[in-house]
Amino acid sequence: MALILKAQNLTKRYKRMTAVDHISFDLAEGEIVGLLGPNGAGKTTTIQMLLSLIEPSEGHIEIFGEGLSANREKTLEKVNFAAPYAALPYNLTVYENLNVFSLLYGVRDRREKIETLLREFRLVEFRNQRTGALSSGEQTRLGLAKAFLNDPKLLLLDEPTASLDPAIAQHLRTLVCQKMKAVHGAILWTSHNMREMEMVCDRIIFLSLGKIIAEDTVRNLQDRYKKRDLEELFIFLAQ
């Protein structure tokens, strides 16, 4: 399988603090990789570097075989991101938000695309409602719908189901995985929901204090550390 993402010796320092410390990993077509670790482990900083929102102190990022720093616009055309804290403009309606971002992404047949996403993410009844009036779960669904406007081949998800009830969370997990599988895309997925990670991830990367301390399939990691499930393994590794 072709590599979609390759990070080498990725490092981010803030004065005397190192948030991410020389980590290297990759994602291949069709893979879902979980990026796990306790609060402050460096997960969000890693995602921000992959999105080119912050500059690495050291290291190199390739997306679709292109160096990110030298080809930012080209490589990010087929990348997207969703997280509960990445709020969309509150004063715009659901439809207006999707329309504005479809224009920014240069989406063809954007009206048809928006209608499809409204249906898939169960937002049709909220299409004319101001985003600021939505519940946290509805805003999460809108953020995920926005993330699929450009049919990404690389999707970065930071706690994407944290504010959702179990039924909606299950629907969206299935939908996200199906949509990415259809384009042979890859997902880097962070979550504190260990059951969710067990269900969706092909591999797990554990971060602690900015360093990768374990990386393998869920089953192999459980066998290696003799833990019953991923939650027990997380607690053990996070100590």
mmCIF file of C-alpha atoms in Angstrom:
data_model
loop_
_atom_site.group_PDB
_atom_site.id
_atom_site.type_symbol
_atom_site.label_atom_id
_atom_site.label_comp_id
_atom_site.label_asym_id
_atom_site.label_seq_id
_atom_site.Cartn_x
_atom_site.Cartn_y
_atom_site.Cartn_z
ATOM 1 C CA MET A 1 0.000 0.000 0.000
ATOM 2 C CA ALA A 2 1.224 3.490 -0.857
ATOM 3 C CA LEU A 3 2.163 5.783 1.992
ATOM 4 C CA ILE A 4 -0.140 8.752 2.511
ATOM 5 C CA LEU A 5 1.704 10.307 5.458
ATOM 6 C CA LYS A 6 5.292 10.040 6.639
ATOM 7 C CA ALA A 7 6.624 11.928 9.646
ATOM 8 C CA GLN A 8 10.326 11.725 10.487
ATOM 9 C CA ASN A 9 11.922 12.950 13.726
ATOM 10 C CA LEU A 10 9.044 15.358 14.269
ATOM 11 C CA THR A 11 9.844 17.718 17.143
ATOM 12 C CA LYS A 12 8.248 20.810 18.657
ATOM 13 C CA ARG A 13 9.891 22.868 21.386
ATOM 14 C CA TYR A 14 8.492 25.814 23.305
ATOM 15 C CA LYS A 15 11.385 27.565 25.038
ATOM 16 C CA ARG A 16 12.456 25.000 27.668
ATOM 17 C CA MET A 17 9.568 22.586 27.104
ATOM 18 C CA THR A 18 9.532 19.891 24.415
ATOM 19 C CA ALA A 19 5.947 19.067 23.443
ATOM 20 C CA VAL A 20 6.839 16.514 20.744
ATOM 21 C CA ASP A 21 10.199 14.776 20.876
ATOM 22 C CA HIS A 22 11.622 13.235 17.675
ATOM 23 C CA ILE A 23 8.708 11.003 16.730
ATOM 24 C CA SER A 24 8.534 9.073 13.457
ATOM 25 C CA PHE A 25 5.518 7.240 12.039
ATOM 26 C CA ASP A 26 3.577 6.730 8.829
ATOM 27 C CA LEU A 27 0.085 5.995 7.513
ATOM 28 C CA ALA A 28 -0.644 3.914 4.432
ATOM 29 C CA GLU A 29 -3.680 3.922 2.170
ATOM 30 C CA GLY A 30 -6.722 2.485 3.902
ATOM 31 C CA GLU A 31 -5.239 2.613 7.406
ATOM 32 C CA ILE A 32 -6.817 3.981 10.552
ATOM 33 C CA VAL A 33 -4.168 4.714 13.164
ATOM 34 C CA GLY A 34 -5.007 5.717 16.709
ATOM 35 C CA LEU A 35 -2.807 8.349 18.355
ATOM 36 C CA LEU A 36 -3.246 7.816 22.088
ATOM 37 C CA GLY A 37 -1.772 9.226 25.248
ATOM 38 C CA PRO A 38 -2.622 11.151 28.412
ATOM 39 C CA ASN A 39 -3.360 14.860 28.417
ATOM 40 C CA GLY A 40 -0.209 16.774 27.528
ATOM 41 C CA ALA A 41 1.356 13.842 25.674
ATOM 42 C CA GLY A 42 1.706 15.840 22.432
ATOM 43 C CA LYS A 43 -1.208 14.507 20.378
ATOM 44 C CA THR A 44 -2.808 17.820 19.455
ATOM 45 C CA THR A 45 0.577 19.446 18.819
ATOM 46 C CA THR A 46 1.388 16.612 16.425
ATOM 47 C CA ILE A 47 -1.865 17.138 14.544
ATOM 48 C CA GLN A 48 -1.260 20.892 14.374
ATOM 49 C CA MET A 49 2.144 20.283 12.784
ATOM 50 C CA LEU A 50 0.618 17.871 10.265
ATOM 51 C CA LEU A 51 -1.905 20.578 9.348
ATOM 52 C CA SER A 52 0.916 23.136 9.019
ATOM 53 C CA LEU A 53 -0.729 25.272 11.704
ATOM 54 C CA ILE A 54 2.517 25.336 13.659
ATOM 55 C CA GLU A 55 6.080 24.902 12.419
ATOM 56 C CA PRO A 56 8.097 21.907 13.638
ATOM 57 C CA SER A 57 11.305 22.734 15.469
ATOM 58 C CA GLU A 58 12.890 19.745 13.738
ATOM 59 C CA GLY A 59 11.834 16.942 11.448
ATOM 60 C CA HIS A 60 10.173 16.397 8.117
ATOM 61 C CA ILE A 61 6.583 15.705 7.014
ATOM 62 C CA GLU A 62 5.580 14.160 3.702
ATOM 63 C CA ILE A 63 1.959 13.939 2.585
ATOM 64 C CA PHE A 64 1.182 12.043 -0.631
ATOM 65 C CA GLY A 65 4.927 11.879 -1.251
ATOM 66 C CA GLU A 66 5.370 15.667 -1.176
ATOM 67 C CA GLY A 67 7.253 17.605 1.471
ATOM 68 C CA LEU A 68 4.706 19.611 3.451
ATOM 69 C CA SER A 69 6.866 22.687 4.050
ATOM 70 C CA ALA A 70 7.646 23.158 0.352
ATOM 71 C CA ASN A 71 4.256 22.081 -1.050
ATOM 72 C CA ARG A 72 1.785 23.203 1.592
ATOM 73 C CA GLU A 73 -1.062 24.279 -0.697
ATOM 74 C CA LYS A 74 -0.853 21.219 -2.950
ATOM 75 C CA THR A 75 -0.543 18.635 -0.187
ATOM 76 C CA LEU A 76 -3.326 20.069 1.972
ATOM 77 C CA GLU A 77 -5.890 20.039 -0.858
ATOM 78 C CA LYS A 78 -6.850 16.485 0.056
ATOM 79 C CA VAL A 79 -6.428 16.782 3.831
ATOM 80 C CA ASN A 80 -9.064 17.724 6.381
ATOM 81 C CA PHE A 81 -9.575 17.878 10.114
ATOM 82 C CA ALA A 82 -12.312 17.744 12.730
ATOM 83 C CA ALA A 83 -12.306 18.372 16.484
ATOM 84 C CA PRO A 84 -14.901 19.652 18.965
ATOM 85 C CA TYR A 85 -12.728 22.678 19.785
ATOM 86 C CA ALA A 86 -12.423 23.725 16.107
ATOM 87 C CA ALA A 87 -15.698 25.642 16.077
ATOM 88 C CA LEU A 88 -17.183 26.979 12.855
ATOM 89 C CA PRO A 89 -18.463 30.590 12.695
ATOM 90 C CA TYR A 90 -21.387 30.835 15.079
ATOM 91 C CA ASN A 91 -23.213 33.605 13.197
ATOM 92 C CA LEU A 92 -23.551 31.543 10.008
ATOM 93 C CA THR A 93 -26.221 28.926 9.475
ATOM 94 C CA VAL A 94 -25.348 25.281 8.980
ATOM 95 C CA TYR A 95 -25.842 25.591 5.214
ATOM 96 C CA GLU A 96 -23.902 28.863 5.023
ATOM 97 C CA ASN A 97 -20.933 27.342 6.834
ATOM 98 C CA LEU A 98 -20.808 24.386 4.470
ATOM 99 C CA ASN A 99 -21.242 26.693 1.481
ATOM 100 C CA VAL A 100 -18.425 29.021 2.548
ATOM 101 C CA PHE A 101 -16.006 26.147 3.129
ATOM 102 C CA SER A 102 -17.012 24.493 -0.145
ATOM 103 C CA LEU A 103 -16.017 27.723 -1.903
ATOM 104 C CA LEU A 104 -12.718 27.825 -0.016
ATOM 105 C CA TYR A 105 -12.006 24.206 -0.995
ATOM 106 C CA GLY A 106 -13.053 24.775 -4.608
ATOM 107 C CA VAL A 107 -15.654 22.001 -4.461
ATOM 108 C CA ARG A 108 -17.327 21.164 -7.761
ATOM 109 C CA ASP A 109 -21.111 20.713 -7.716
ATOM 110 C CA ARG A 110 -21.020 22.128 -4.224
ATOM 111 C CA ARG A 111 -24.802 22.385 -3.769
ATOM 112 C CA GLU A 112 -25.251 18.683 -4.466
ATOM 113 C CA LYS A 113 -22.293 17.887 -2.211
ATOM 114 C CA ILE A 114 -23.723 19.942 0.652
ATOM 115 C CA GLU A 115 -27.143 18.290 0.360
ATOM 116 C CA THR A 116 -25.523 14.860 0.498
ATOM 117 C CA LEU A 117 -23.516 15.738 3.602
ATOM 118 C CA LEU A 118 -26.546 17.242 5.332
ATOM 119 C CA ARG A 119 -28.353 13.928 4.861
ATOM 120 C CA GLU A 120 -25.409 11.721 5.806
ATOM 121 C CA PHE A 121 -24.615 13.627 8.990
ATOM 122 C CA ARG A 122 -28.296 14.053 9.931
ATOM 123 C CA LEU A 123 -28.266 17.824 9.704
ATOM 124 C CA VAL A 124 -31.107 18.452 7.254
ATOM 125 C CA GLU A 125 -33.464 19.836 9.903
ATOM 126 C CA PHE A 126 -30.777 22.288 11.054
ATOM 127 C CA ARG A 127 -29.775 23.619 7.623
ATOM 128 C CA ASN A 128 -31.138 27.151 8.301
ATOM 129 C CA GLN A 129 -30.254 27.277 11.990
ATOM 130 C CA ARG A 130 -27.414 29.449 13.230
ATOM 131 C CA THR A 131 -24.433 27.318 14.179
ATOM 132 C CA GLY A 132 -24.120 29.039 17.552
ATOM 133 C CA ALA A 133 -27.610 27.813 18.489
ATOM 134 C CA LEU A 134 -26.739 24.149 17.901
ATOM 135 C CA SER A 135 -25.994 21.736 20.711
ATOM 136 C CA SER A 136 -22.397 20.592 21.155
ATOM 137 C CA GLY A 137 -23.216 17.270 19.514
ATOM 138 C CA GLU A 138 -24.865 18.961 16.527
ATOM 139 C CA GLN A 139 -21.833 21.220 16.126
ATOM 140 C CA THR A 140 -19.618 18.138 16.189
ATOM 141 C CA ARG A 141 -21.645 16.600 13.363
ATOM 142 C CA LEU A 142 -21.363 19.826 11.382
ATOM 143 C CA GLY A 143 -17.594 19.851 11.880
ATOM 144 C CA LEU A 144 -17.385 16.297 10.557
ATOM 145 C CA ALA A 145 -19.592 17.163 7.577
ATOM 146 C CA LYS A 146 -17.293 20.100 6.802
ATOM 147 C CA ALA A 147 -14.317 17.750 6.923
ATOM 148 C CA PHE A 148 -15.715 15.726 4.004
ATOM 149 C CA LEU A 149 -16.424 18.628 1.654
ATOM 150 C CA ASN A 150 -13.135 18.110 -0.200
ATOM 151 C CA ASP A 151 -13.238 14.274 -0.180
ATOM 152 C CA PRO A 152 -10.036 14.037 1.884
ATOM 153 C CA LYS A 153 -7.513 11.258 1.404
ATOM 154 C CA LEU A 154 -6.000 12.077 4.801
ATOM 155 C CA LEU A 155 -8.341 12.824 7.694
ATOM 156 C CA LEU A 156 -7.104 14.018 11.087
ATOM 157 C CA LEU A 157 -9.616 13.525 13.902
ATOM 158 C CA ASP A 158 -9.104 14.854 17.419
ATOM 159 C CA GLU A 159 -11.750 13.469 19.828
ATOM 160 C CA PRO A 160 -14.399 13.542 17.062
ATOM 161 C CA THR A 161 -17.166 11.795 19.048
ATOM 162 C CA ALA A 162 -16.511 13.236 22.521
ATOM 163 C CA SER A 163 -19.831 15.113 22.743
ATOM 164 C CA LEU A 164 -22.049 12.549 21.011
ATOM 165 C CA ASP A 165 -24.491 10.075 22.488
ATOM 166 C CA PRO A 166 -23.610 6.399 21.865
ATOM 167 C CA ALA A 167 -26.094 5.864 19.015
ATOM 168 C CA ILE A 168 -25.011 8.923 17.034
ATOM 169 C CA ALA A 169 -21.350 8.183 17.784
ATOM 170 C CA GLN A 170 -21.724 4.673 16.354
ATOM 171 C CA HIS A 171 -23.487 5.993 13.250
ATOM 172 C CA LEU A 172 -20.740 8.542 12.633
ATOM 173 C CA ARG A 173 -17.888 6.089 13.259
ATOM 174 C CA THR A 174 -19.372 3.761 10.663
ATOM 175 C CA LEU A 175 -20.033 6.595 8.214
ATOM 176 C CA VAL A 176 -16.543 8.098 8.550
ATOM 177 C CA CYS A 177 -14.858 4.722 8.085
ATOM 178 C CA GLN A 178 -17.012 3.882 5.053
ATOM 179 C CA LYS A 179 -16.351 7.223 3.374
ATOM 180 C CA MET A 180 -12.599 6.999 3.870
ATOM 181 C CA LYS A 181 -12.511 3.377 2.716
ATOM 182 C CA ALA A 182 -14.283 4.404 -0.498
ATOM 183 C CA VAL A 183 -11.394 6.740 -1.443
ATOM 184 C CA HIS A 184 -8.652 4.476 -0.021
ATOM 185 C CA GLY A 185 -7.861 7.227 2.460
ATOM 186 C CA ALA A 186 -6.138 7.159 5.837
ATOM 187 C CA ILE A 187 -7.200 8.471 9.248
ATOM 188 C CA LEU A 188 -5.109 9.580 12.213
ATOM 189 C CA TRP A 189 -7.597 9.413 15.091
ATOM 190 C CA THR A 190 -7.119 10.583 18.667
ATOM 191 C CA SER A 191 -9.594 9.695 21.394
ATOM 192 C CA HIS A 192 -9.883 8.892 25.075
ATOM 193 C CA ASN A 193 -12.645 6.416 24.237
ATOM 194 C CA MET A 194 -10.693 3.162 24.275
ATOM 195 C CA ARG A 195 -13.656 1.090 23.092
ATOM 196 C CA GLU A 196 -13.867 3.340 20.044
ATOM 197 C CA MET A 197 -10.170 2.876 19.334
ATOM 198 C CA GLU A 198 -10.495 -0.899 19.606
ATOM 199 C CA MET A 199 -13.328 -0.844 17.077
ATOM 200 C CA VAL A 200 -11.814 1.360 14.377
ATOM 201 C CA CYS A 201 -8.006 1.256 14.549
ATOM 202 C CA ASP A 202 -5.645 -0.941 12.567
ATOM 203 C CA ARG A 203 -2.705 0.242 14.666
ATOM 204 C CA ILE A 204 -2.130 2.241 17.827
ATOM 205 C CA ILE A 205 0.617 4.768 18.565
ATOM 206 C CA PHE A 206 1.067 5.630 22.253
ATOM 207 C CA LEU A 207 2.594 8.979 23.129
ATOM 208 C CA SER A 208 3.920 9.950 26.550
ATOM 209 C CA LEU A 209 5.753 13.205 27.277
ATOM 210 C CA GLY A 210 6.071 13.798 23.554
ATOM 211 C CA LYS A 211 7.681 10.435 22.745
ATOM 212 C CA ILE A 212 6.335 7.271 21.134
ATOM 213 C CA ILE A 213 6.516 4.564 23.789
ATOM 214 C CA ALA A 214 4.560 1.815 21.999
ATOM 215 C CA GLU A 215 3.257 1.128 18.501
ATOM 216 C CA ASP A 216 1.480 -1.948 17.140
ATOM 217 C CA THR A 217 -1.937 -3.492 16.589
ATOM 218 C CA VAL A 218 -4.308 -3.508 19.556
ATOM 219 C CA ARG A 219 -4.070 -7.300 19.849
ATOM 220 C CA ASN A 220 -0.272 -7.364 19.723
ATOM 221 C CA LEU A 221 0.004 -4.620 22.340
ATOM 222 C CA GLN A 222 -2.437 -6.389 24.661
ATOM 223 C CA ASP A 223 -0.462 -9.623 24.293
ATOM 224 C CA ARG A 224 2.893 -7.913 24.777
ATOM 225 C CA TYR A 225 1.875 -6.131 27.974
ATOM 226 C CA LYS A 226 -0.529 -8.876 29.127
ATOM 227 C CA LYS A 227 -3.526 -6.558 29.446
ATOM 228 C CA ARG A 228 -7.160 -7.522 28.954
ATOM 229 C CA ASP A 229 -8.184 -4.535 26.847
ATOM 230 C CA LEU A 230 -7.012 -1.196 25.512
ATOM 231 C CA GLU A 231 -8.288 0.777 28.511
ATOM 232 C CA GLU A 232 -6.240 -1.320 30.899
ATOM 233 C CA LEU A 233 -3.242 -0.944 28.580
ATOM 234 C CA PHE A 234 -3.712 2.824 28.410
ATOM 235 C CA ILE A 235 -3.771 3.131 32.203
ATOM 236 C CA PHE A 236 -0.609 1.016 32.447
ATOM 237 C CA LEU A 237 1.323 2.972 29.806
ATOM 238 C CA ALA A 238 0.155 6.377 31.030
ATOM 239 C CA GLN A 239 1.614 5.879 34.513
#
